[in-house]
XYZ file of C-alpha atoms in Angstrom:
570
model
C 44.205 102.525 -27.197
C 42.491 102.816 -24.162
C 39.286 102.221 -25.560
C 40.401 98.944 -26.956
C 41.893 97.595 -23.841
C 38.683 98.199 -22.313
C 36.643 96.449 -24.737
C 38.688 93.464 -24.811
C 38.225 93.362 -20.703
C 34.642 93.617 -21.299
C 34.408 91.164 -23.737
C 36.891 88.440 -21.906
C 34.510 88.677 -18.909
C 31.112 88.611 -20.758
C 32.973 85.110 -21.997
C 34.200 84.368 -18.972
C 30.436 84.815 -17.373
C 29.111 82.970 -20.352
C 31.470 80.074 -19.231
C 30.116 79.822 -15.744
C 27.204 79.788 -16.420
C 27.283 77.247 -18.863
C 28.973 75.173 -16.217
C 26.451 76.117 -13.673
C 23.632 74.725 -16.527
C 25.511 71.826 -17.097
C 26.154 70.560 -13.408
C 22.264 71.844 -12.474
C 21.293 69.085 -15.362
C 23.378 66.610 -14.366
C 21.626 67.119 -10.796
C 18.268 66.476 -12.196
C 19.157 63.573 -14.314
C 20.363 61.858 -11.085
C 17.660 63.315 -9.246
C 15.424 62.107 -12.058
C 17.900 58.417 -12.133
C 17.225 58.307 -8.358
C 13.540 58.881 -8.914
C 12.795 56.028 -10.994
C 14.645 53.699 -9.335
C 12.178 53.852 -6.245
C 9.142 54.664 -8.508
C 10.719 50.796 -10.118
C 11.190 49.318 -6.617
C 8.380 50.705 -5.397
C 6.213 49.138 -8.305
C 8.078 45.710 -7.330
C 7.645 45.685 -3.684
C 3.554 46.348 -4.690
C 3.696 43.550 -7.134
C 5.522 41.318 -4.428
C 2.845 42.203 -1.786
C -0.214 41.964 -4.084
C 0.924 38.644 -5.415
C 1.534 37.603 -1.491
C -1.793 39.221 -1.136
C -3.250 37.066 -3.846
C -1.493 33.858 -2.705
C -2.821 34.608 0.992
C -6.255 34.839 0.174
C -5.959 32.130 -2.028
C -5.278 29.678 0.423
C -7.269 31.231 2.454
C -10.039 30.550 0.197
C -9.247 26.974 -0.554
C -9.246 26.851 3.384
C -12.568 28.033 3.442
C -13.671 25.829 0.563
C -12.659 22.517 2.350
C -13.655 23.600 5.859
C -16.882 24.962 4.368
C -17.394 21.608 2.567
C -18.467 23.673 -1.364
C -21.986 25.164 0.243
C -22.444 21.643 2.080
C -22.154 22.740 6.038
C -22.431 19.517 8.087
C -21.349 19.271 11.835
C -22.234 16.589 14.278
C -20.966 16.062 17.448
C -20.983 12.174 18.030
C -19.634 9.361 20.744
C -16.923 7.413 19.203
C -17.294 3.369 19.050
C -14.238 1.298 17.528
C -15.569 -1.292 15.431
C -13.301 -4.282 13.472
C -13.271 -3.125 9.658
C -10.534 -1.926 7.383
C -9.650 1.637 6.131
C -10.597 4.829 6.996
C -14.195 4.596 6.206
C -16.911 5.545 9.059
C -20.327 4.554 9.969
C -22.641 7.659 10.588
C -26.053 7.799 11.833
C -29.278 7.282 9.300
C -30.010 11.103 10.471
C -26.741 12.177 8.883
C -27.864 10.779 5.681
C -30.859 12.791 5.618
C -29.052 16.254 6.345
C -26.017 15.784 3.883
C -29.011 14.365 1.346
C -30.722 17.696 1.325
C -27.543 19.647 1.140
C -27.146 17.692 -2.389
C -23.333 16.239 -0.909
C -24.223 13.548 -2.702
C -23.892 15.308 -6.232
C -20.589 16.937 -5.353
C -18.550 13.570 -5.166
C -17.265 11.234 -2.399
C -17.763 11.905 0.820
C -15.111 13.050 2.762
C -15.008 14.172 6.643
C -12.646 15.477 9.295
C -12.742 13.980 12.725
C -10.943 15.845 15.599
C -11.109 15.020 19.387
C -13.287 17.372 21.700
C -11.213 17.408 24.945
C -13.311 17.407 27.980
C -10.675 18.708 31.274
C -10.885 19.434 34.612
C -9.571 22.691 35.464
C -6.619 21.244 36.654
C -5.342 19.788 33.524
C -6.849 22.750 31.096
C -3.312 24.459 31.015
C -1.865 21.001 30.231
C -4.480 20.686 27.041
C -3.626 24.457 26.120
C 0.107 22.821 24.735
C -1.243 19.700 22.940
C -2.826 20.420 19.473
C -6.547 18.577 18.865
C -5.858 15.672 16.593
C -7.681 15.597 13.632
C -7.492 13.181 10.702
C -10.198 12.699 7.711
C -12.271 9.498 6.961
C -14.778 8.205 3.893
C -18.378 6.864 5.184
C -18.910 3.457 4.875
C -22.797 3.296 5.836
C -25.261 4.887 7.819
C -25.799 2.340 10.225
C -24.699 3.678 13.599
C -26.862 4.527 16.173
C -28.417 7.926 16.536
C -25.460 10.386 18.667
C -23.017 7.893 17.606
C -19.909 7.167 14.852
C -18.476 4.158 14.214
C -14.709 4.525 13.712
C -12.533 1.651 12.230
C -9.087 0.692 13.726
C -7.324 3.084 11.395
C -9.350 6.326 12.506
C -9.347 5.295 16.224
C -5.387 4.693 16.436
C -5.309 8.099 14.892
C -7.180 10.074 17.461
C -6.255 7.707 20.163
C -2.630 6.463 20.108
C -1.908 4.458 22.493
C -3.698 5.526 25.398
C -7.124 4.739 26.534
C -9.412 8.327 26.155
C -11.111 9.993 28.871
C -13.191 11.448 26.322
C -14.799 9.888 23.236
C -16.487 12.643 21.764
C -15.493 13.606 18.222
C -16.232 16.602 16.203
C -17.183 15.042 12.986
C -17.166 17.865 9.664
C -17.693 17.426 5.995
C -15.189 18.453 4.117
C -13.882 18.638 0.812
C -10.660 17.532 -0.222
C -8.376 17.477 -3.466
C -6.993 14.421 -5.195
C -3.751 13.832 -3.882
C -0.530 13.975 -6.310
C 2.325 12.818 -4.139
C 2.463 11.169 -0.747
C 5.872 10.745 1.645
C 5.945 8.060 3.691
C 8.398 6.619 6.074
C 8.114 3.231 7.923
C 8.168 2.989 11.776
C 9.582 -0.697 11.462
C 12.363 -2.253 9.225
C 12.225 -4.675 6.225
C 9.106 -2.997 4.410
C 10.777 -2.333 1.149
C 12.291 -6.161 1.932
C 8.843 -7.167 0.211
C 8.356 -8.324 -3.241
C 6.505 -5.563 -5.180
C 5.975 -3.862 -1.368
C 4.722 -0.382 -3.801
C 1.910 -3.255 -4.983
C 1.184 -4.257 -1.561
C 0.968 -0.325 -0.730
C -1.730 -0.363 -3.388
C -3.856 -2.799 -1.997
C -4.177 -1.275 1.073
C -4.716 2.284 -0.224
C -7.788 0.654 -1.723
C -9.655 0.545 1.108
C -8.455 4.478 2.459
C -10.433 6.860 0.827
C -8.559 10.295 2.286
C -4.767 10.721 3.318
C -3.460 13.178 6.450
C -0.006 14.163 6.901
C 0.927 13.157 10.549
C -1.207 9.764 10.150
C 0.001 6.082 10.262
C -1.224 3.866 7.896
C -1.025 0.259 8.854
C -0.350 -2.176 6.091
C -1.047 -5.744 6.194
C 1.376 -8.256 4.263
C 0.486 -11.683 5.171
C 0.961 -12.215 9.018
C 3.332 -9.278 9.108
C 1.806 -5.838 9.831
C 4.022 -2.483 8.913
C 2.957 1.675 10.103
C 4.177 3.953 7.866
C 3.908 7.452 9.121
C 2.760 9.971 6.185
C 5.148 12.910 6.420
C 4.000 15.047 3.674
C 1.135 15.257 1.218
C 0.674 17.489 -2.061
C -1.576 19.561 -2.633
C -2.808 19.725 0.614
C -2.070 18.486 3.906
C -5.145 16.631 3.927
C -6.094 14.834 0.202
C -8.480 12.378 -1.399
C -6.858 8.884 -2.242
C -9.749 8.076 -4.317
C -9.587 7.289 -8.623
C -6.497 9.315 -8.755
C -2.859 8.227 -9.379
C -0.733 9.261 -6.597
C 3.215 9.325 -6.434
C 5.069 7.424 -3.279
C 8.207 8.291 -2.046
C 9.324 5.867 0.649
C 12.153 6.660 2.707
C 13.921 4.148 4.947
C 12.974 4.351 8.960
C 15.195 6.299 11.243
C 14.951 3.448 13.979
C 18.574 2.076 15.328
C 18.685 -1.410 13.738
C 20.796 -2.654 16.567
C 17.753 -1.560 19.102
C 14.553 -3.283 17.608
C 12.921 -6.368 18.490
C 11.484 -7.122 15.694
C 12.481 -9.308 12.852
C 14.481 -8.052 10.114
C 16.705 -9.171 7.403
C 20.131 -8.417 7.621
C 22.052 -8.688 4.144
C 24.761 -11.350 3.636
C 27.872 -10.927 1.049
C 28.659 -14.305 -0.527
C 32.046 -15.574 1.079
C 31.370 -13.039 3.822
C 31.049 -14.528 7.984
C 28.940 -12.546 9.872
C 28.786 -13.302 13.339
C 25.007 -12.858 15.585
C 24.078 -14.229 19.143
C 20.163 -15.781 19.307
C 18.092 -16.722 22.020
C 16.590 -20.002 22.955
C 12.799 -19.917 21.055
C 13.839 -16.584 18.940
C 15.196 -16.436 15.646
C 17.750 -14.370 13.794
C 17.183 -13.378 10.037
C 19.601 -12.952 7.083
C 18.987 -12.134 3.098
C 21.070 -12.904 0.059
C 20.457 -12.450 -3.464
C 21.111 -15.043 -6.522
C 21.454 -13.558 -9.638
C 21.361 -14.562 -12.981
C 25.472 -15.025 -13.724
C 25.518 -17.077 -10.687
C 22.612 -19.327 -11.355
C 23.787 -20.652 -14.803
C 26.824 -21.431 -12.344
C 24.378 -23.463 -10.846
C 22.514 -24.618 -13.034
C 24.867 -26.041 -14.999
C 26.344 -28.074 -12.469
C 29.455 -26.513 -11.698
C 28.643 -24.575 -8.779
C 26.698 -24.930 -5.689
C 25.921 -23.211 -2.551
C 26.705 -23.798 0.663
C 24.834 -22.546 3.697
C 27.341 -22.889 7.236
C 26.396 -22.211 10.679
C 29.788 -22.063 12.992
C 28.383 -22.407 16.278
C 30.244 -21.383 19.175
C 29.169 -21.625 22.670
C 29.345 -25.511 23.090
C 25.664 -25.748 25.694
C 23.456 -24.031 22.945
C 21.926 -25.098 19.629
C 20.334 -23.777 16.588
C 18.415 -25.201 13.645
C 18.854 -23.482 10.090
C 16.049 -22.678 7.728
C 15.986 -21.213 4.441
C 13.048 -19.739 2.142
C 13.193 -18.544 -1.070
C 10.915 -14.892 -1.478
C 8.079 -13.991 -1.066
C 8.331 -16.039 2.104
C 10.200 -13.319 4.336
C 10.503 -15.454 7.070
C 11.182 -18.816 7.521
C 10.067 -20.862 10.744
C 9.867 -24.339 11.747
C 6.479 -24.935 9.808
C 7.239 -22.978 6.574
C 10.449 -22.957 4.879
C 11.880 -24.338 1.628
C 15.199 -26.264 3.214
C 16.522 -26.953 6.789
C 19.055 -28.269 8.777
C 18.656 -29.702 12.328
C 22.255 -31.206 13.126
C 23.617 -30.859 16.582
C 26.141 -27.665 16.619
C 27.855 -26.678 13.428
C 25.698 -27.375 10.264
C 26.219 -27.094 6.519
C 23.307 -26.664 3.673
C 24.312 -27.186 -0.037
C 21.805 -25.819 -2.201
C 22.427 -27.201 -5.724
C 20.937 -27.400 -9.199
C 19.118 -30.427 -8.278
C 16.751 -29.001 -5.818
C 13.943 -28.164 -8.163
C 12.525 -25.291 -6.178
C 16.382 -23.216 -6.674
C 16.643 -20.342 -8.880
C 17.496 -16.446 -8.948
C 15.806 -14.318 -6.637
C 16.216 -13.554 -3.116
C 16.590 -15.421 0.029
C 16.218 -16.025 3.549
C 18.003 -17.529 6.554
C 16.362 -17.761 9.634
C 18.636 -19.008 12.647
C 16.105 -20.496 15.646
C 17.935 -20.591 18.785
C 16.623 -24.626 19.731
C 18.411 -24.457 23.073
C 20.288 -22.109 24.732
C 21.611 -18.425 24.111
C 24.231 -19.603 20.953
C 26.543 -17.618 19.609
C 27.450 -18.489 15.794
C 28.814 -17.479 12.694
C 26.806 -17.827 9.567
C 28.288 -17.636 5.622
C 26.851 -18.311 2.457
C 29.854 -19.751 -0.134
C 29.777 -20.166 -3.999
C 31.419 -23.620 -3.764
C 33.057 -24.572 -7.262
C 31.837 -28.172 -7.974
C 34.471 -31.075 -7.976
C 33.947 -33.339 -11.358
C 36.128 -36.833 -11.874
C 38.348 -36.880 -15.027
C 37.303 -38.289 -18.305
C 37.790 -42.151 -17.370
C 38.845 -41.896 -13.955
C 35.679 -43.304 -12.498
C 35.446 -46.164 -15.335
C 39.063 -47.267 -14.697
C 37.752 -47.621 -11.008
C 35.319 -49.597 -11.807
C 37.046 -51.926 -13.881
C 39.777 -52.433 -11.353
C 37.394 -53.736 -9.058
C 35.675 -56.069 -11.322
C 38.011 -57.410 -12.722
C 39.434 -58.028 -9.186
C 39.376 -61.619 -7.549
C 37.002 -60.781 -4.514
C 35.047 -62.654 -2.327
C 32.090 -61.314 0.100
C 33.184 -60.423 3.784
C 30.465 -62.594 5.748
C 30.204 -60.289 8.609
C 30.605 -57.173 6.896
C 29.740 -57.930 3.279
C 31.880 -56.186 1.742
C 33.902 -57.311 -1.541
C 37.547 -58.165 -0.218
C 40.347 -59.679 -2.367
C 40.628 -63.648 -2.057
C 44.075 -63.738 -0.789
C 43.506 -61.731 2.101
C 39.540 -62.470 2.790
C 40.595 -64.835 5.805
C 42.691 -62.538 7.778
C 39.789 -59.646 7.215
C 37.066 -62.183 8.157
C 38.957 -62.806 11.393
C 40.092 -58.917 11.898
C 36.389 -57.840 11.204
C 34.534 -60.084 13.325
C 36.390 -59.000 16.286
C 36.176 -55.572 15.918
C 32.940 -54.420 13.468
C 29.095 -55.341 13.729
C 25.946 -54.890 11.342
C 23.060 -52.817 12.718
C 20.308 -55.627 12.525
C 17.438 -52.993 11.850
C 16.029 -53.787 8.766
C 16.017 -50.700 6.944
C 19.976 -49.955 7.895
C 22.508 -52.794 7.306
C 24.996 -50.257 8.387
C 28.962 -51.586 9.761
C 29.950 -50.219 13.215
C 32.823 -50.485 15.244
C 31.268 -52.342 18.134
C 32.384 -49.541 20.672
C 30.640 -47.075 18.423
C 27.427 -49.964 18.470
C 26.031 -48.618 21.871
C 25.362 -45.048 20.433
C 23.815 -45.991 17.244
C 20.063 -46.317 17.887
C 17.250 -45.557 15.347
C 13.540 -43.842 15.440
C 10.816 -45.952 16.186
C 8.891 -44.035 14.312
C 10.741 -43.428 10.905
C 13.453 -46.034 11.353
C 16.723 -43.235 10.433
C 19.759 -43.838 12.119
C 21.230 -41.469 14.711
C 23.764 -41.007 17.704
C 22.177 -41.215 21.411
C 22.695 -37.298 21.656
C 20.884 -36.746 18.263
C 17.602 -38.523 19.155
C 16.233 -36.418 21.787
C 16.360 -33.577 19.344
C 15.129 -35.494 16.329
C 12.158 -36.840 18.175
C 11.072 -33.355 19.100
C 11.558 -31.392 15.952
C 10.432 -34.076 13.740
C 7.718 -36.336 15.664
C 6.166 -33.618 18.476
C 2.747 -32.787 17.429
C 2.123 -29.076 15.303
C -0.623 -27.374 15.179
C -1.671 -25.853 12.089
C -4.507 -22.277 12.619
C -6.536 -23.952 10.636
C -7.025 -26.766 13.003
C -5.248 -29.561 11.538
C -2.667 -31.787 13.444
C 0.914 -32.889 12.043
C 4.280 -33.499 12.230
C 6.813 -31.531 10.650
C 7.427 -32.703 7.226
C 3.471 -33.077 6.988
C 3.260 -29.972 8.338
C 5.266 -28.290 6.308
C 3.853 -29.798 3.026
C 0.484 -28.769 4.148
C 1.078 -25.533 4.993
C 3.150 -24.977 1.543
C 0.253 -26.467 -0.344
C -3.131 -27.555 1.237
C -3.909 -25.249 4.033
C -6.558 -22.831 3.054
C -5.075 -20.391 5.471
C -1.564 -20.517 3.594
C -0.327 -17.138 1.994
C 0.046 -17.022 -1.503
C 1.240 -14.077 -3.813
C -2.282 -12.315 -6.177
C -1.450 -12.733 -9.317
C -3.672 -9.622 -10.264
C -2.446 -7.193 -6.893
C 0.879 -8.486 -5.849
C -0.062 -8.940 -2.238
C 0.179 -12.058 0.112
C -3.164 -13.143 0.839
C -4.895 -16.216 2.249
C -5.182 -18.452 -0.232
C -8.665 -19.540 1.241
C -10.689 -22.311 -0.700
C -11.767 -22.002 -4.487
C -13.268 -19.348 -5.961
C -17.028 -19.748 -6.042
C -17.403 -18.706 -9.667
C -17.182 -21.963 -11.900
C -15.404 -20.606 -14.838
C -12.592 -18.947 -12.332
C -12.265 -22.458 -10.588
C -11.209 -23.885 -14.129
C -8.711 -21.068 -14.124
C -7.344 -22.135 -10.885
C -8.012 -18.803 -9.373
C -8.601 -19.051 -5.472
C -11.328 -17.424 -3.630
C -9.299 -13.217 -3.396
C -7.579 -13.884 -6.924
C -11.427 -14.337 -8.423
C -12.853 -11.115 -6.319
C -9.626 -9.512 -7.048
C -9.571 -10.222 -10.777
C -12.764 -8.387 -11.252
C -11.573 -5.220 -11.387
C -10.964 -3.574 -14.750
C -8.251 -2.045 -15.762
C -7.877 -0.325 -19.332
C -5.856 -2.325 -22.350
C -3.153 -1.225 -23.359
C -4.043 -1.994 -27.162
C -7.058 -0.778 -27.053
C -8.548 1.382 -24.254
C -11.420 -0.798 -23.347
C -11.923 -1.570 -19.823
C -11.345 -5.364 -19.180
C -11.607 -7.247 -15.739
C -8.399 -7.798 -15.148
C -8.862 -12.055 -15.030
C -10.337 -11.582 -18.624
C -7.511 -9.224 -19.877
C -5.517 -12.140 -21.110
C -8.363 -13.879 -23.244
C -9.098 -10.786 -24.248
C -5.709 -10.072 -25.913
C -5.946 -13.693 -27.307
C -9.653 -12.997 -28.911
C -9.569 -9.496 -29.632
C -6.374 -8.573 -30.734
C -5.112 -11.978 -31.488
C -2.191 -11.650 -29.584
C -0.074 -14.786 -27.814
């Protein structure tokens, strides 16, 4: 019995042993799995963190290769130290020496593409101002080469370049460090504008175009000037892909223009300010300055217009009684209108009104300008443009009228000569004499109460009509001598004819670019004169451009005969 009991003791703690250690196993794998969990994790983040720094690696040298490349210049290693002359041109292009020619010759540059260059300012200090030069960073922007015509130790930079190195200040150094380097096609380009109203211009991404024809690189930090008629606009390039520095040249690049950050209230330059139809907006202007205002017609409201039962009316609401203003009003591209080139005007003394109706032949959608000129005095006015509803006479109202007074017994007033009935033509003979007079000018015939007589006087020179306080005005805006740039002499209404459609130096939209140019005189090419294309539109027009039927490259003044002939369409 005893034995037994011991046995079972035995064998309950061999199990019990067995148990533990079992347990002990189980928890010692567990360890290692977590161990072996724990392991892999790192060996995984590890492996991440390598990839992350090799692909930073990569992207690092990279750059730093492309860096190399462009400074470098692709195996071409030009560097010139030169004296910087400004000379009148457009672009970016610069004139090197005939030296330079030779050196970038024998490198083979010419093989590798257009030639691009960076030119940075060398600073030359006194002592004294050497910590001052330590905080400004050496500008630097990039330039094509126009010719190698400058003298020997010298670089001619155009206006562009110079305003880029130099702005606004006159340098105490005009040494340059000029580099050849190579640059990638630009992709995208942000620009902002320093001054308002650029994107107020008809097609102003066109007029962008045309003068990124004559830049042949890009730099982010730059402004680039553009030229619209007389009006000049710097946009400041705030970012450039793929570089910070590209090449403008045969590639299509995408513009994003964002508005300027200037206060509006602040600048002294022109701009349009936008005007809601049945909308006052009030403005003060200065004697000899002008104030400018925009509103659009669209299509609902000009078959309002056009079919007569609308019209639009233009009011000035002057109030300060000493000043004056004149109104003027342009339809687009003209921005601006002035006392020589407008499309309508008003020159009454204090408040005015200007219908525009269907009538005036020149009317139709699009967008407009005001321009308020201060004539005399600071004024301040209101100024509204309405959508008055036309007023039409009833279906035989006017004819019944009509008839009345025909069939009336009237005889003519002798002093007035007017048609009065019989019966009472004695006592308005008598009443009229006495108190009304006839203008004897020969062009008026007008009746006047005789105290109104005395201030009733007309122009010697045109023979209208006016009051005594109107003719002072009248004489000047319409009779005083103008004088036209291109040298001619005229008064208004000539001069605004000629400058609309005879003066050579008169701006006038391309047909083929989009931009307001001089229209200058014909075009020298015979065939183009038959085509009425002026002396830009003919140079212009000779660039090709592929079709879109096709591929072919046409000249863009050929492209529509060649539709016609070639793929016989209208």
């Amino acid at each position: 019995m005893e034995f037994e009991l011991r046995r079972a003791k035995e064998k309950l703690e061999k199990e019990q042993r067995e148990r533990k250690e079992k347990a002990k196993l189980k928890l010692e794998r567990e360890r290692k799995a977590k161990q072996e969990a724990l392991r892999q994790r790192e060996a995984f983040e590890a492996a991440q963190r390598a990839r992350r720094l090799e692909a930073a690696e990569a992207e690092a040298k990279a750059n730093e290769q492309m860096e190399e490349e462009r400074l470098a210049g692709r195996g071409v290693m030009f560097y010139r130290i030169l004296e910087a002359v400004l000379y009148q041109g457009d672009g970016d292009k610069i004139k090197l020496p005939t030296s330079c020619f030779t050196e970038l010759s024998e490198q083979g540059a010419f093989e590798k593409g257009p030639l691009h260059f960076s030119v940075s300012v060398i600073l030359q200090e006194s002592p004294s101002e050497m910590q001052k030069s330590e905080t400004q960073s050496h500008r630097t922007t990039h330039a094509g080469v126009l010719e190698f015509t400058a003298g020997e130790g010298s670089v001619g930079l155009p206006p562009h370049v110079w305003s880029n190195l130099f702005p606004a200040e006159i340098p105490t150094s005009k040494l340059v460090e000029v580099r050849y380097v190579w640059l990638p096609k630009g992709t995208f380009a942000k620009l902002q504008p320093n001054e308002f109203g650029f994107s107020d211009i008809p097609n102003h991404k066109a007029v962008l175009e045309t003068s990124l024809r004559q830049h042949a690189t890009l730099s982010e930090g730059d402004i680039l000037r553009v030229n619209h008629g007389s009006l000049t606009y710097n946009l400041r390039v705030l970012e450039l892909r793929p570089s910070s520095s590209v090449s403008v040249l045969e590639t299509d690049i995408e513009v994003d223009i964002i508005g300027s950050d200037l206060d509006a209230e602040k600048t002294t330059q022109n701009m349009l300010r936008p005007l809601i139809f049945g909308k006052s907006e009030s403005g003060v202007v200065d004697e000899g300055s002008y104030m400018y205002y925009k509103f659009s017609l669209d299509e609902n409201v000009w078959n309002r217009i056009s079919s007569g039962d609308a019209e639009i009316e233009i009011k000035i609401d002057q109030q300060t009684q000493d000043g004056d203003t004149d109104l003027y009003v342009s339809k687009h591209p003209l921005l601006f209108p002035t006392r020589h080139q407008h499309g309508w005007s008003s020159h009454d003394i204090g408040s005015k009104v200007l219908v525009l109706s269907s009538k005036d032949q020149s009317l139709g959608p699009g967008t407009y300008s005001i321009g308020i000129y201060g004539y005399k005095g600071k004024t301040s006015y209101y100024v509204s443009a309405i959508i008055q509803e036309t007023s039409k006479p009833k279906l035989g109202q006017q004819s019944t009228i009509l008839s009345s007074v025909a069939e009336a017994d009237t005889i003519e007033c002798r002093n007035c000569k007017h048609y009065i009935p019989s019966r009472t033509i004695a006592l308005h003979e008598a009443y009229c004499s006495r108190h009304n007079i006839i203008c004897k000018h020969p062009s008026c015939g007008v009746v006047l109460r005789i105290e109104e007589a005395k201030n009733h006087v007309h122009c010697e020179k045109c023979g209208n009509a006016f009051q005594t306080g109107e003719i002072d005005k009248h004489m000047k805006v319409f009779h005083e001598p103008l004088h036209c740039p291109c040298g001619i002499v005229l008064e208004k209404e000539q001069m605004v004819q000629h400058q609309s459609h005879d003066c050579p130096l008169r701006l006038v939209t391309c047909r083929f670019c989009g931009d307001m140019v001089q229209a200058g005189t014909s075009a020298a090419d015979v065939r183009d004169r038959l085509r009425g294309l002026s002396e830009h539109e003919s140079v212009c027009g000779s660039r090709t451009a592929p079709c879109d039927s096709c591929g072919r490259s046409v000249m863009l003044k050929d492209m529509d005969i060649h539709q016609v002939a070639v793929h016989q369409k209208n």
